[in-house]
Coordinates of C-alpha atoms in Angstrom, one line a residue:
M99 CA -16.8 -31.3 8.6
V100 CA -18.8 -28.0 7.5
E101 CA -22.3 -29.1 5.4
S102 CA -23.8 -26.8 4.4
L103 CA -21.3 -25.1 1.0
L104 CA -23.2 -22.2 1.9
L105 CA -21.8 -22.0 5.2
V106 CA -18.9 -22.5 4.3
L107 CA -18.9 -19.7 1.9
M108 CA -19.3 -17.4 4.3
L109 CA -16.8 -18.4 7.1
V110 CA -14.4 -18.0 4.6
V111 CA -15.7 -14.7 2.9
V112 CA -15.3 -13.7 7.5
L113 CA -12.0 -15.0 8.1
G114 CA -10.5 -13.5 5.2
I115 CA -12.0 -10.3 6.4
A116 CA -11.2 -10.7 9.8
S117 CA -7.9 -11.4 9.5
Q118 CA -7.6 -8.2 7.3
W119 CA -9.1 -6.2 10.6
M120 CA -6.7 -8.3 13.1
A121 CA -3.5 -7.5 10.9
W122 CA -4.1 -3.7 10.2
K123 CA -5.5 -3.5 14.3
F124 CA -2.2 -5.3 15.7
Q125 CA 0.4 -4.7 12.4
L126 CA 1.3 -7.5 11.6
P127 CA 1.7 -8.5 8.5
A128 CA -2.3 -10.1 6.7
I129 CA -1.1 -12.6 5.0
V130 CA 0.5 -14.6 7.9
V131 CA -2.8 -13.4 9.0
M132 CA -4.5 -16.0 6.6
S133 CA -2.3 -18.2 6.6
I134 CA -2.4 -19.1 10.7
A135 CA -6.9 -18.6 10.1
G136 CA -6.4 -20.6 7.1
L137 CA -4.2 -23.4 9.2
L138 CA -6.3 -23.2 11.7
V139 CA -10.0 -24.1 10.1
G140 CA -8.5 -27.1 7.6
P141 CA -6.1 -29.1 8.1
I142 CA -5.9 -28.2 12.2
F143 CA -9.5 -28.6 12.7
G144 CA -11.0 -29.6 10.0
V145 CA -13.7 -27.7 10.9
M146 CA -14.1 -27.2 6.3
N147 CA -11.3 -28.0 2.6
P148 CA -12.5 -25.9 0.2
A149 CA -10.9 -28.1 -2.5
E150 CA -13.6 -31.1 -1.8
D151 CA -16.6 -28.8 -1.0
F152 CA -16.9 -26.8 -3.5
G153 CA -15.4 -28.7 -6.2
D154 CA -14.8 -28.8 -9.5
L155 CA -15.5 -25.1 -9.1
F156 CA -12.5 -24.5 -7.2
R157 CA -9.4 -23.9 -9.6
P158 CA -11.8 -21.8 -11.6
M159 CA -13.1 -20.0 -8.6
V160 CA -9.7 -19.8 -7.7
S161 CA -7.8 -18.8 -10.5
I162 CA -10.8 -16.0 -12.5
A163 CA -9.9 -14.2 -8.4
V164 CA -5.5 -14.5 -8.5
A165 CA -6.2 -13.0 -12.3
I166 CA -8.2 -10.7 -11.1
I167 CA -6.3 -9.7 -7.6
L168 CA -3.0 -9.2 -10.8
F169 CA -5.4 -7.1 -13.6
E170 CA -5.6 -4.5 -10.2
G171 CA -2.3 -4.8 -9.0
S172 CA -1.7 -3.9 -12.4
L173 CA -3.5 -1.3 -13.2
N174 CA -0.8 1.0 -10.6
L175 CA 2.1 0.5 -13.4
N176 CA 1.7 3.5 -15.1
I177 CA 5.3 4.1 -16.8
K178 CA 5.9 7.8 -15.7
E179 CA 6.0 6.0 -11.9
I180 CA 9.8 4.9 -12.8
R181 CA 11.2 7.1 -14.3
G182 CA 14.7 7.6 -12.8
L183 CA 14.3 3.7 -12.2
G184 CA 13.7 2.1 -15.1
K185 CA 17.8 0.6 -15.4
P186 CA 17.1 -1.4 -12.2
V187 CA 13.8 -2.2 -12.8
F188 CA 14.5 -4.3 -16.3
R189 CA 17.6 -5.5 -15.2
I190 CA 15.4 -7.7 -12.2
V191 CA 12.8 -8.2 -14.3
T192 CA 14.2 -10.4 -16.9
W193 CA 18.0 -11.0 -15.8
G194 CA 17.1 -11.2 -12.2
A195 CA 13.8 -13.5 -12.6
F196 CA 16.6 -15.7 -15.1
L197 CA 18.9 -15.9 -12.2
A198 CA 16.8 -17.6 -10.0
W199 CA 15.4 -19.1 -12.0
I200 CA 18.3 -21.5 -13.1
L201 CA 19.7 -20.7 -9.5
G202 CA 16.5 -21.7 -8.7
S203 CA 15.8 -25.3 -10.2
L204 CA 19.7 -26.0 -9.7
T205 CA 18.7 -25.3 -5.8
A206 CA 16.3 -27.7 -5.9
Y207 CA 17.8 -30.7 -7.4
F208 CA 20.8 -31.1 -5.2
V209 CA 19.7 -30.1 -2.2
A210 CA 15.3 -31.1 -2.4
D211 CA 16.1 -34.3 -4.3
L212 CA 14.0 -33.0 -6.6
S213 CA 14.2 -34.0 -10.7
W214 CA 15.8 -32.4 -12.7
A215 CA 11.5 -31.9 -14.8
V216 CA 10.7 -30.8 -11.7
S217 CA 13.2 -29.1 -10.4
F218 CA 12.7 -26.0 -13.5
V219 CA 9.2 -26.5 -13.4
I220 CA 9.7 -25.3 -9.9
G221 CA 12.3 -23.2 -10.4
G222 CA 10.5 -21.2 -13.2
I223 CA 7.3 -20.7 -10.4
F224 CA 8.8 -18.8 -7.5
I225 CA 10.6 -16.0 -9.4
V226 CA 7.3 -14.8 -8.9
T227 CA 7.0 -12.8 -5.8
G228 CA 3.5 -11.0 -6.5
P229 CA 0.7 -8.6 -5.5
T230 CA -1.1 -10.2 -4.1
V231 CA 1.9 -10.6 -1.2
I232 CA 4.2 -7.7 -2.0
L233 CA 1.3 -4.8 -2.3
P234 CA -0.1 -5.1 1.2
L235 CA 3.3 -5.8 3.2
L236 CA 4.1 -1.7 1.4
R237 CA 1.3 -1.1 2.4
Q238 CA 2.3 -1.5 5.8
S239 CA 6.4 -0.9 5.6
K240 CA 6.3 2.3 4.4
L241 CA 9.6 2.1 2.7
K242 CA 11.4 4.8 0.9
S243 CA 9.5 6.0 -3.3
T244 CA 13.0 3.9 -4.3
P245 CA 12.8 0.5 -3.5
A246 CA 9.0 0.4 -2.8
K247 CA 8.9 0.8 -6.5
I248 CA 11.4 -1.6 -7.6
L249 CA 9.2 -4.1 -5.4
K250 CA 6.7 -3.1 -6.4
W251 CA 7.0 -4.4 -10.3
E252 CA 8.9 -6.3 -10.1
G253 CA 6.2 -8.2 -8.3
I254 CA 3.5 -7.6 -10.3
I255 CA 6.0 -7.7 -13.6
V256 CA 7.0 -11.2 -13.3
D257 CA 4.2 -12.6 -11.7
P258 CA 2.7 -14.1 -14.4
F259 CA 6.1 -15.1 -17.1
G260 CA 6.7 -17.3 -13.4
A261 CA 3.9 -19.4 -14.6
L262 CA 5.2 -19.1 -18.4
I263 CA 7.9 -20.1 -17.7
A264 CA 6.9 -23.1 -15.2
V265 CA 5.1 -24.0 -18.8
F266 CA 8.0 -23.6 -21.5
A267 CA 10.1 -25.5 -18.8
F268 CA 8.0 -28.0 -18.7
E269 CA 7.0 -28.1 -22.3
T270 CA 10.7 -28.4 -23.1
I271 CA 11.4 -31.4 -21.1
L272 CA 8.9 -33.7 -22.8
F273 CA 9.8 -32.4 -25.8
L274 CA 13.4 -33.8 -25.0
T275 CA 12.0 -36.9 -23.8
G276 CA 10.8 -37.9 -26.6
D277 CA 7.3 -39.4 -24.7
G278 CA 4.9 -37.7 -27.7
H279 CA 5.7 -34.4 -27.9
D280 CA 7.2 -33.5 -30.7
A281 CA 8.4 -28.9 -31.3
S282 CA 4.8 -28.0 -32.9
A283 CA 3.8 -27.8 -28.9
L284 CA 6.8 -25.6 -28.2
L285 CA 6.0 -23.3 -30.6
L286 CA 2.2 -23.3 -29.5
F287 CA 3.0 -21.7 -26.4
L288 CA 5.4 -19.4 -27.9
A289 CA 2.4 -18.6 -30.1
A290 CA 0.6 -18.7 -27.4
S291 CA 2.1 -16.4 -25.0
V292 CA 2.4 -13.4 -28.5
F293 CA -1.5 -14.2 -28.3
A294 CA -2.0 -13.0 -25.1
V295 CA 0.5 -10.4 -25.1
V296 CA -2.5 -8.9 -27.9
L297 CA -5.4 -9.9 -26.9
G298 CA -5.5 -8.0 -23.6
Y299 CA -4.0 -5.3 -25.0
F300 CA -6.2 -5.4 -27.5
F301 CA -8.7 -5.9 -25.1
A302 CA -7.7 -2.5 -23.1
K303 CA -7.8 -1.1 -26.1
L304 CA -11.2 -1.0 -27.1
I305 CA -13.2 -1.3 -23.2
G306 CA -10.6 2.2 -23.3
W307 CA -12.1 3.2 -26.8
L308 CA -15.3 2.7 -25.2
L309 CA -15.3 3.9 -22.3
E310 CA -13.6 7.6 -23.4
I311 CA -15.8 8.8 -25.9
G312 CA -19.5 7.6 -23.6
H313 CA -20.8 4.6 -25.4
I314 CA -20.8 2.9 -21.7
P315 CA -22.6 4.6 -19.0
E316 CA -21.2 5.7 -16.2
Y317 CA -23.2 2.7 -13.7
L318 CA -21.9 0.4 -15.8
K319 CA -18.0 1.3 -16.3
S320 CA -16.4 -0.6 -13.5
P321 CA -18.6 -3.7 -14.1
A322 CA -17.7 -3.6 -18.1
V323 CA -13.6 -3.4 -16.9
F324 CA -14.4 -6.5 -14.4
T325 CA -16.5 -8.6 -17.4
A326 CA -13.8 -7.5 -20.0
V327 CA -11.1 -8.7 -17.5
V328 CA -12.9 -12.3 -17.1
A329 CA -13.4 -12.9 -19.9
C330 CA -9.6 -12.1 -21.1
F331 CA -7.8 -14.6 -19.3
T332 CA -10.5 -16.6 -19.9
I333 CA -10.3 -16.6 -23.8
A334 CA -6.1 -16.2 -23.2
D335 CA -6.5 -19.5 -20.7
E336 CA -8.3 -21.9 -22.9
I337 CA -5.9 -21.7 -25.1
K338 CA -3.6 -22.3 -23.3
H339 CA -3.1 -22.8 -20.0
E340 CA -1.7 -20.5 -17.5
T341 CA -1.1 -17.6 -20.6
G342 CA -5.3 -15.9 -19.1
L343 CA -2.7 -14.1 -16.6
L344 CA -0.3 -12.2 -19.4
A345 CA -3.4 -11.3 -20.4
V346 CA -4.7 -9.5 -17.2
T347 CA -1.7 -8.0 -16.8
A348 CA -0.9 -7.0 -20.5
M349 CA -4.3 -5.7 -20.4
G350 CA -4.2 -2.9 -17.2
M351 CA -0.7 -2.0 -18.4
T352 CA -2.2 -0.4 -21.5
F353 CA -5.2 0.3 -19.0
A354 CA -2.6 2.1 -16.7
N355 CA -0.9 4.7 -18.9
M356 CA -3.9 5.2 -21.2
G357 CA -4.8 8.5 -19.6
I358 CA -8.2 7.1 -19.5
S359 CA -11.1 9.9 -17.0
S360 CA -12.8 8.0 -15.0
L361 CA -9.7 5.2 -14.5
K362 CA -9.5 6.2 -10.3
E363 CA -12.7 5.2 -10.1
M364 CA -12.5 1.8 -11.4
R365 CA -9.6 1.7 -9.5
H366 CA -11.0 1.9 -6.6
F367 CA -13.6 -0.7 -7.2
K368 CA -12.1 -2.5 -8.5
E369 CA -8.8 -2.8 -4.9
N370 CA -12.0 -2.6 -2.8
I371 CA -13.2 -6.1 -4.6
S372 CA -9.1 -7.8 -5.0
M373 CA -9.6 -6.9 -1.0
L374 CA -12.7 -9.5 -1.2
L375 CA -11.0 -11.6 -3.6
L376 CA -7.9 -11.6 -1.6
S377 CA -8.6 -12.1 1.6
S378 CA -10.7 -15.6 0.7
V379 CA -9.3 -16.7 -1.8
F380 CA -6.0 -17.3 0.9
I381 CA -8.6 -18.6 2.8
L382 CA -9.3 -21.2 0.4
L383 CA -5.8 -22.6 -0.2
T384 CA -4.2 -22.7 3.1
S385 CA -7.0 -24.4 4.2
S386 CA -7.5 -26.9 1.1
L387 CA -3.9 -28.3 2.4
T388 CA -4.2 -31.1 4.2
T389 CA -2.5 -32.9 7.1
N390 CA 0.4 -34.9 5.1
T391 CA 1.4 -32.0 3.3
L392 CA 2.5 -30.1 6.1
L393 CA 3.7 -33.3 8.4
D394 CA 5.8 -33.3 4.5
V395 CA 6.7 -29.5 5.6
F396 CA 9.1 -30.5 7.9
R397 CA 11.9 -32.7 5.6
P398 CA 15.2 -31.9 5.9
E399 CA 15.4 -32.0 2.2
I400 CA 12.6 -29.0 2.6
I401 CA 13.7 -26.9 4.7
G402 CA 17.3 -26.7 3.4
Y403 CA 16.2 -25.7 0.4
V404 CA 14.5 -22.7 2.4
L405 CA 16.9 -22.0 3.6
L406 CA 18.9 -21.2 0.2
M407 CA 16.4 -19.9 -1.5
L408 CA 15.7 -17.5 1.4
F409 CA 19.2 -16.2 2.2
V410 CA 21.8 -17.5 -1.6
V411 CA 19.8 -17.6 -4.3
R412 CA 17.5 -14.1 -4.2
P413 CA 20.4 -12.2 -2.6
L414 CA 22.8 -13.8 -5.4
S415 CA 20.2 -12.5 -8.8
I416 CA 19.5 -9.7 -7.4
F417 CA 23.4 -8.5 -6.1
I418 CA 24.1 -10.3 -9.8
S419 CA 21.4 -8.7 -11.8
T420 CA 21.9 -4.7 -10.6
I421 CA 25.9 -4.7 -11.4
N422 CA 26.1 -0.6 -12.5
S423 CA 22.2 -0.3 -11.9
G424 CA 22.2 2.9 -9.6
L425 CA 21.2 1.2 -6.4
S426 CA 23.4 1.4 -3.8
I427 CA 24.6 -2.1 -1.4
R428 CA 22.1 -0.5 1.1
E429 CA 19.3 -0.8 -1.8
K430 CA 20.0 -3.3 -3.0
L431 CA 20.4 -5.7 0.8
L432 CA 16.4 -4.4 1.2
V433 CA 15.6 -5.8 -2.5
G434 CA 17.4 -9.0 -1.8
W435 CA 16.2 -10.1 0.8
I436 CA 12.4 -9.0 0.5
A437 CA 10.9 -11.6 -2.2
P438 CA 7.8 -12.9 0.4
R439 CA 5.9 -15.7 -2.2
G440 CA 1.7 -15.9 -2.9
I441 CA -1.0 -16.9 -4.1
V442 CA 0.3 -17.5 -7.7
A443 CA 3.4 -20.0 -6.9
L444 CA 0.7 -22.3 -4.8
T445 CA -2.0 -22.2 -7.3
V446 CA 0.3 -22.2 -10.0
A447 CA 2.5 -25.5 -8.3
S448 CA -0.6 -27.3 -7.3
Y449 CA -1.3 -27.5 -10.3
F450 CA 1.7 -28.9 -11.9
A451 CA 2.2 -31.8 -8.8
S452 CA -0.8 -33.1 -10.8
V453 CA 0.7 -33.2 -13.8
L454 CA 3.9 -33.6 -12.6
Q455 CA 2.9 -37.2 -11.0
D456 CA 0.8 -38.4 -14.0
E457 CA 3.8 -38.3 -15.7
G458 CA 5.7 -40.3 -13.3
F459 CA 8.9 -37.8 -12.7
R460 CA 11.0 -38.0 -9.5
G461 CA 9.4 -35.1 -6.8
A462 CA 6.9 -34.7 -7.7
S463 CA 4.5 -35.8 -4.8
I464 CA 6.4 -33.5 -3.3
V465 CA 6.0 -30.2 -4.6
T466 CA 3.2 -29.1 -3.1
S467 CA 4.9 -29.9 0.6
L468 CA 7.8 -27.8 -1.0
T469 CA 6.2 -25.0 -2.3
F470 CA 3.8 -24.6 1.0
A471 CA 6.5 -24.4 2.8
L472 CA 8.4 -21.4 1.0
V473 CA 5.6 -19.6 0.3
F474 CA 4.8 -19.5 4.4
A475 CA 8.2 -19.1 5.1
T476 CA 8.7 -15.6 3.4
V477 CA 5.7 -14.8 4.3
C478 CA 6.3 -15.0 7.6
V479 CA 10.0 -14.6 7.4
H480 CA 9.7 -11.5 5.1
G481 CA 6.8 -10.0 6.3
F482 CA 8.1 -9.8 10.3
S483 CA 11.6 -8.4 8.8
I484 CA 10.9 -5.2 6.7
G485 CA 10.0 -3.0 8.8
W486 CA 12.7 -3.3 11.3
L487 CA 15.0 -4.2 8.5
A488 CA 14.0 -1.3 5.9
K489 CA 14.3 1.6 9.7
K490 CA 18.2 -0.2 9.6
L491 CA 19.3 -0.1 6.2
N492 CA 17.3 3.6 6.8
L493 CA 14.9 3.8 4.3
S494 CA 11.8 3.5 5.9
A495 CA 9.9 6.9 6.3
E496 CA 8.7 5.0 9.5
G497 CA 9.0 8.2 12.0
K498 CA 6.3 10.7 14.2
P499 CA 3.4 10.9 11.0
G500 CA 2.8 13.9 8.9
A501 CA 1.3 15.8 7.7
L502 CA 1.1 17.4 4.4
I503 CA -0.5 21.1 3.7
V504 CA -2.4 22.4 0.7
G505 CA -2.7 25.7 0.5
S506 CA -0.1 28.3 1.3
N507 CA -0.7 31.4 3.5
R508 CA 0.2 33.0 6.2
F509 CA -2.0 30.7 9.0
S510 CA -1.2 27.9 7.2
I511 CA 2.5 28.6 7.4
A512 CA 2.1 29.3 10.7
L513 CA 0.8 26.2 11.7
A514 CA 3.1 24.1 9.6
K515 CA 5.9 25.7 11.3
V516 CA 4.1 24.9 14.7
M517 CA 3.9 21.1 14.0
E518 CA 8.1 21.1 12.0
E519 CA 9.4 22.5 16.2
L520 CA 7.4 19.4 17.0
E521 CA 9.3 17.2 14.7
I522 CA 6.1 16.6 12.8
P523 CA 7.0 15.3 8.7
I524 CA 5.1 18.5 7.1
L525 CA 4.8 19.0 3.4
V526 CA 3.5 22.5 2.3
V527 CA 1.5 22.6 -1.5
D528 CA 0.2 24.7 -3.0
N529 CA -0.4 25.5 -7.4
S530 CA 1.4 29.4 -6.9
W531 CA 5.4 29.8 -7.3
D532 CA 3.8 33.2 -5.5
R533 CA 2.1 31.7 -2.8
L534 CA 5.0 29.9 -1.6
Y535 CA 6.9 32.9 -0.7
K536 CA 5.5 32.2 2.4
A537 CA 6.4 28.9 2.8
R538 CA 10.3 29.6 2.0
R539 CA 10.7 32.6 3.8
A540 CA 9.7 30.4 6.7
G541 CA 12.4 27.3 5.6
I542 CA 9.5 24.5 5.5
K543 CA 10.1 21.6 2.5
H544 CA 7.2 22.9 -0.2
T545 CA 6.4 21.8 -3.5
H546 CA 5.0 23.6 -6.1
C547 CA 2.1 21.7 -7.4
E548 CA -1.6 21.0 -8.7
I549 CA -2.1 18.9 -5.9
L550 CA -5.3 17.4 -8.3
S551 CA -3.2 17.4 -10.9
E552 CA -2.6 12.9 -12.6
Q553 CA 2.2 14.3 -12.2
T554 CA 0.9 15.0 -8.4
D555 CA 1.4 11.0 -8.0
Y556 CA 4.8 10.5 -9.3
T557 CA 5.9 14.1 -8.1
I558 CA 4.9 13.4 -4.5
D559 CA 5.9 10.4 -2.4
F560 CA 2.6 10.5 -0.2
T561 CA 4.5 8.0 1.8
P562 CA 5.3 10.5 5.2
Y563 CA 2.0 12.5 5.8
D564 CA -0.4 10.3 7.4
Y565 CA -3.2 13.2 7.6
L566 CA -4.1 15.6 5.2
I567 CA -5.4 19.3 5.7
S568 CA -6.5 21.2 2.8
A569 CA -6.2 25.1 4.0
T570 CA -7.1 27.5 0.7
E571 CA -8.9 30.5 0.5
Y572 CA -12.0 28.0 -1.2
D573 CA -14.1 26.0 0.4
S574 CA -15.5 24.1 -2.7
Y575 CA -11.7 23.8 -4.1
N576 CA -10.7 22.2 -0.4
A577 CA -14.1 19.6 -0.1
L578 CA -12.5 18.2 -3.4
V579 CA -9.1 17.9 -2.6
C580 CA -10.2 16.6 0.5
S581 CA -12.5 13.9 -1.2
T582 CA -10.0 13.1 -3.9
F583 CA -7.8 12.0 -1.5
V584 CA -10.3 10.1 0.2
A585 CA -8.8 6.8 -1.2
E586 CA -4.9 7.9 0.2
F587 CA -5.7 8.7 3.2
G588 CA -8.7 7.2 4.2
R589 CA -12.0 9.0 5.8
N590 CA -11.0 9.9 9.2
N591 CA -7.7 11.4 7.9
V592 CA -8.7 14.0 6.5
Y593 CA -9.8 17.4 7.1
Q594 CA -10.1 20.9 5.9
L595 CA -10.6 24.1 7.6
S596 CA -14.0 25.1 8.4
K597 CA -16.2 26.7 5.8
Q598 CA -16.1 29.6 5.5
N599 CA -19.9 30.7 3.1
L600 CA -18.3 34.3 1.8
S601 CA -19.0 33.4 -1.9
G602 CA -22.9 33.1 -1.3
D603 CA -22.3 29.9 -3.1
Q604 CA -24.0 27.1 0.1
I605 CA -21.3 25.3 0.1
H606 CA -22.7 24.1 3.3
E607 CA -25.7 21.9 1.5
I608 CA -23.5 19.4 -0.5
D609 CA -24.2 16.3 0.4
H610 CA -22.0 14.8 3.9
A611 CA -19.6 12.5 2.1
L612 CA -17.9 15.7 0.2
G613 CA -15.0 17.3 2.2
G614 CA -13.7 16.0 4.9
R615 CA -13.6 16.5 8.7
E616 CA -14.2 20.2 9.5
L617 CA -11.4 21.7 11.7
F618 CA -11.4 23.6 14.9
S619 CA -14.2 24.9 15.3
P620 CA -16.8 25.7 12.8
K621 CA -16.6 29.5 13.7
Y622 CA -13.0 30.0 12.6
G623 CA -12.7 29.2 9.1
L624 CA -9.5 30.3 7.0
E625 CA -9.8 34.4 7.2
E626 CA -11.1 34.3 10.5
L627 CA -8.1 32.8 11.5
K628 CA -5.8 35.0 10.3
Y629 CA -7.5 37.9 11.3
K630 CA -6.7 36.7 14.9
Q631 CA -3.3 35.7 13.8
K632 CA -2.7 39.6 12.2
G633 CA -4.5 40.6 15.8
G634 CA -1.8 39.6 18.3
Y635 CA -2.7 35.5 18.5
V636 CA -0.3 33.4 18.7
F637 CA 0.5 29.4 18.8
R638 CA 1.0 27.5 21.9
K639 CA 2.1 24.0 23.2
T640 CA 0.6 23.2 26.4
Q641 CA 2.2 19.8 28.0
I642 CA 0.0 17.7 30.0
T643 CA 1.0 15.8 32.9
S644 CA -0.4 14.5 35.5
Q645 CA -0.1 16.9 37.8
Y646 CA -1.7 19.2 35.0
T647 CA -4.6 17.4 33.1
F648 CA -6.9 18.7 30.3
Q649 CA -9.6 19.1 33.0
Q650 CA -7.4 22.0 34.4
Y651 CA -6.1 22.8 30.9
M652 CA -9.7 23.4 30.3
K653 CA -10.9 25.6 32.7
D654 CA -7.5 27.6 32.9
R655 CA -7.6 28.3 29.0
E656 CA -9.0 31.8 27.7
E657 CA -12.9 31.6 26.1
E658 CA -11.7 32.1 22.8
T659 CA -8.5 30.4 22.3
V660 CA -8.9 28.0 19.5
L661 CA -7.9 24.4 20.2
L662 CA -5.9 23.0 16.9
F663 CA -4.3 19.7 17.9
I664 CA -2.6 16.6 20.5
L665 CA 0.2 15.3 19.6
R666 CA 0.0 12.3 21.2
K667 CA 3.2 10.5 24.0
S668 CA 2.5 7.5 21.0
K669 CA 4.1 10.3 18.2
Q670 CA 0.4 9.5 16.9
I671 CA -1.5 13.1 16.1
A672 CA -6.2 14.5 17.1
F673 CA -7.4 17.0 15.7
F674 CA -9.6 19.4 17.5
T675 CA -13.1 18.5 14.6
K676 CA -16.0 20.1 14.5
N677 CA -18.2 17.0 15.3
G678 CA -15.2 15.4 17.8
D679 CA -15.2 15.5 21.4
I680 CA -11.0 14.4 21.4
T681 CA -9.5 14.5 25.7
A682 CA -5.8 14.4 26.6
A683 CA -3.9 11.9 28.5
P684 CA -0.2 12.5 30.8
G685 CA 2.6 12.9 28.1
D686 CA 0.5 14.5 25.5
T687 CA 0.9 18.6 23.7
I688 CA -1.7 20.8 23.4
V689 CA -1.1 23.2 20.9
S690 CA -3.5 25.8 20.4
F691 CA -3.9 29.7 19.0
T692 CA -4.2 31.7 21.5
P693 CA -5.3 34.9 22.3
P694 CA -2.5 37.7 23.5
S695 CA -4.0 38.5 25.8
K696 CA -2.7 36.0 27.7
E697 CA 0.4 35.6 26.4
F698 CA 0.3 39.6 27.3
H699 CA 0.8 38.6 31.0
K700 CA 2.8 35.9 30.9
I701 CA 5.0 38.4 29.4
Q702 CA 4.8 40.5 32.4
E703 CA 4.6 37.7 35.5
K704 CA 7.9 36.8 34.0
L705 CA 9.3 40.8 34.1
E706 CA 7.9 41.1 37.1
K707 CA 10.0 38.2 38.6
K708 CA 13.1 39.3 36.6
R709 CA 12.9 43.0 38.7
E710 CA 12.3 41.6 41.6
D711 CA 15.2 38.8 41.1
D712 CA 17.3 41.7 40.2
E713 CA 16.5 43.3 43.0
T714 CA 16.6 40.8 45.7
K715 CA 20.2 40.3 44.3
K716 CA 21.9 44.3 44.7
S717 CA 19.9 43.7 49.0

């Protein structure tokens, strides 16, 4: 057992981030990797037990972390996003949640052999999925827009209500059993819930107003919002336990729909903080479990309960609640299957386990084991199956990584056409309808919008596209587009054409952190490429084999050939860049922009061969 508290804290953070990296590297569900890491250092090998190490600080630490994660998730809930999806989303977060509560409670009573009191409390807790588990899965699985948005909205909105339903069930049971409680406790709970929503709304409006009128300097904006979230959660939770989550959700949703100009920068800050907290909290919770909790997981009644929750309760609640909602059978099947439980379920259940045991209710002793069994089973089963099932139901945007090209011009359309021939998903975006004429005439998929507009998030589904290429005639605009979408695509996947410096604005002197990676060669900006295209340059695709190697290709190519990109055998794209050094392996395809002379010689050779063949036939 580690004795140093500082060392325990270091292990928690390192294991959390290492688990996230491993999940990314090997394409595994991050929640599964974190859970396994926590179990290994906790109950299995006994390296640490954070619940004991941190003592009274453990629960407040976890609670505030969950509040920040939930707030960050609710910042993504802009009402504009669910245009056309309002009906199924509303049905699922209301009737669907209610059905899941009732069916889950009945299952707990009849299958897991819990008392009615315990059954209805954990039935409320288990309606949650939450951003801690749903958002990482959606990030990895690349679902199509409709099921992805439904699962995201359900996870974030229902998350605080699971805790509230558990509190409501508990207070109702105490009232019905007599036990010194009267109706005033229920009224206090309802009043505290309403107060939490109002408090979250007030905090969002106040902080938003201070941000917009400039009363908070730029460097303090994110820390101020961070502090407000902690304060909002704490005030509500001190008044009535578990209403804090409702308060921060209301605060986040209000923020998301206020149109605050600096919201995107704050969202990036919160995403980074949330990633660190999410990773750490999962390690904290799983490593604090006991060996007895793990052994109880294998009890027949717990296994039976988990199976029914997976295969009956969740699908049934979704199918019934979405009747005549406009969702297809395939979408209902996917949404009805995916319901991983996460941090909120673990933290709230651990709180109620001790409270229910103190009240002497039957079955309270196995609540923690039951919760962990459901959490671990759902994150594993749903984490590993979401991608496979989405592909089977044709609800996945998986395939060859696509490219989003900003700017419609002669060269960008020709580049898009070549990529389309290689079956690479392509979308050309331009704010000029006239310039998009070239895309329309070439039959290239296109969208007429301003890529930097806030509306872009709701008009373009970015899921199929892994790369962004800004290819307009304005270097500064290209740099701005790439800088804006670094968080969306990753710094290694945003590109712009080489700077032209034709306007005398000295753009080559701007901060190296701004803009994207420069494509192809410093010698070839957009004007040079269009000039070459007009002069007869053509796009060529060359297959690399074990006989015709990359080295041989580089030796054979003409000096003026512009190397564009390599389509790997694995379907990934590797672009030639200003500072890049890439090579092709057998099975890869090199796409280049080739001088007309080589093409002319090839045509001449074909004509000569045809003439020789004709003469041979005559003779």
